[in-house]
XYZ file of C-alpha atoms in Angstrom:
133
model
C -31.171 -49.396 19.278
C -30.811 -48.895 23.006
C -34.234 -47.299 23.320
C -35.859 -50.111 21.314
C -34.316 -52.587 23.728
C -35.469 -50.595 26.780
C -39.052 -50.355 25.500
C -39.112 -54.084 24.810
C -37.865 -54.976 28.294
C -40.392 -52.601 29.883
C -43.183 -54.173 27.847
C -42.042 -57.707 28.699
C -42.232 -56.815 32.397
C -45.706 -55.295 32.102
C -47.492 -57.568 29.599
C -49.294 -60.405 31.319
C -50.091 -63.693 29.599
C -51.351 -66.873 31.265
C -51.192 -65.166 34.645
C -47.577 -64.016 34.512
C -45.424 -61.411 32.795
C -44.160 -62.501 29.382
C -40.693 -61.450 30.497
C -40.693 -64.355 32.932
C -40.675 -66.868 30.085
C -37.258 -68.211 29.156
C -37.595 -67.579 25.414
C -38.411 -63.907 25.995
C -35.563 -63.594 28.500
C -33.130 -65.016 25.953
C -34.410 -62.676 23.255
C -33.984 -59.658 25.505
C -30.504 -60.863 26.462
C -29.631 -61.169 22.761
C -30.851 -57.605 22.197
C -28.711 -56.376 25.094
C -25.671 -58.254 23.824
C -26.091 -56.797 20.327
C -26.445 -53.320 21.811
C -23.302 -53.667 23.930
C -21.326 -54.878 20.924
C -22.645 -52.019 18.780
C -21.609 -49.489 21.425
C -18.132 -51.045 21.583
C -17.740 -50.964 17.805
C -18.924 -47.361 17.685
C -16.558 -46.308 20.472
C -13.686 -48.040 18.709
C -14.484 -46.181 15.477
C -14.664 -42.863 17.340
C -11.369 -43.551 19.137
C -9.740 -44.517 15.838
C -10.958 -41.278 14.249
C -9.216 -39.312 17.017
C -6.042 -41.344 17.535
C -5.303 -43.628 14.551
C -6.229 -41.962 11.265
C -4.687 -44.683 9.057
C -6.876 -47.282 10.773
C -10.079 -45.283 10.291
C -11.256 -46.934 7.037
C -11.127 -50.375 8.671
C -12.884 -49.135 11.819
C -15.576 -47.434 9.742
C -16.119 -50.602 7.693
C -16.388 -52.617 10.891
C -18.983 -50.195 12.284
C -20.973 -50.220 9.055
C -20.843 -54.005 8.891
C -22.155 -54.534 12.409
C -24.380 -51.666 13.506
C -26.956 -51.537 10.692
C -27.910 -55.225 10.800
C -27.779 -55.290 14.615
C -30.191 -52.363 14.831
C -32.551 -54.008 12.349
C -32.477 -57.327 14.225
C -33.185 -55.521 17.496
C -36.084 -53.591 15.971
C -37.499 -56.759 14.401
C -37.312 -58.493 17.783
C -39.013 -55.483 19.347
C -41.959 -55.841 16.974
C -42.015 -59.599 17.549
C -42.106 -59.346 21.353
C -44.716 -56.608 21.292
C -46.972 -58.881 19.273
C -49.958 -57.387 17.478
C -49.632 -53.972 19.146
C -46.155 -53.628 17.625
C -47.640 -53.571 14.132
C -50.194 -50.858 14.856
C -50.000 -47.082 14.585
C -50.718 -46.821 18.315
C -47.251 -48.053 19.231
C -43.807 -46.765 18.281
C -42.350 -50.227 17.590
C -43.136 -49.965 13.892
C -41.315 -46.615 13.762
C -38.160 -48.183 15.197
C -38.509 -51.007 12.672
C -38.777 -48.577 9.734
C -35.920 -46.440 11.041
C -33.709 -49.501 11.506
C -34.374 -50.749 7.987
C -33.745 -47.342 6.434
C -30.527 -46.970 8.455
C -29.354 -50.402 7.346
C -30.024 -49.506 3.696
C -28.451 -46.076 4.099
C -25.213 -47.576 5.433
C -25.038 -49.960 2.482
C -25.068 -53.722 2.249
C -23.043 -55.450 4.967
C -21.455 -57.801 2.423
C -19.831 -54.904 0.573
C -18.470 -53.512 3.832
C -17.145 -56.931 4.845
C -15.335 -57.215 1.513
C -13.869 -53.724 1.936
C -12.837 -54.567 5.505
C -11.167 -57.789 4.360
C -9.268 -55.925 1.641
C -8.093 -53.302 4.133
C -6.985 -55.912 6.635
C -5.101 -57.851 3.953
C -3.424 -54.635 2.771
C -2.280 -53.928 6.333
C -1.129 -57.524 6.954
C 0.365 -58.937 3.719
C 1.913 -61.858 5.598
C -1.583 -63.409 5.880
C -1.897 -63.836 2.121
């Protein structure tokens, strides 16, 4: 996910359109900022899950569900944006963008549907906090 974001930002700085780099356009800047934000959040969720695995074993199922709910879709959205911002070259065999896209989709499917993980997370949170019911 991080590498897909880095390659996209590098490309946005180098690709010229209408006499200026595409990264200078506001829409591309916002898209790259969204990719960075998703990456930062994914890293935070992953670090929380790793910390929970080491220090709070009873909380691990909820942390794992949170990680599975967020990271797979975030990676796929980042890879899809990568292909989008690379334009036609992103769909070709000459560029690695399509590989990141395929890897992101397979990872998302491998982790399972986010809706199932959200339901499991909600059940775990309700079990841990019965006063909410």
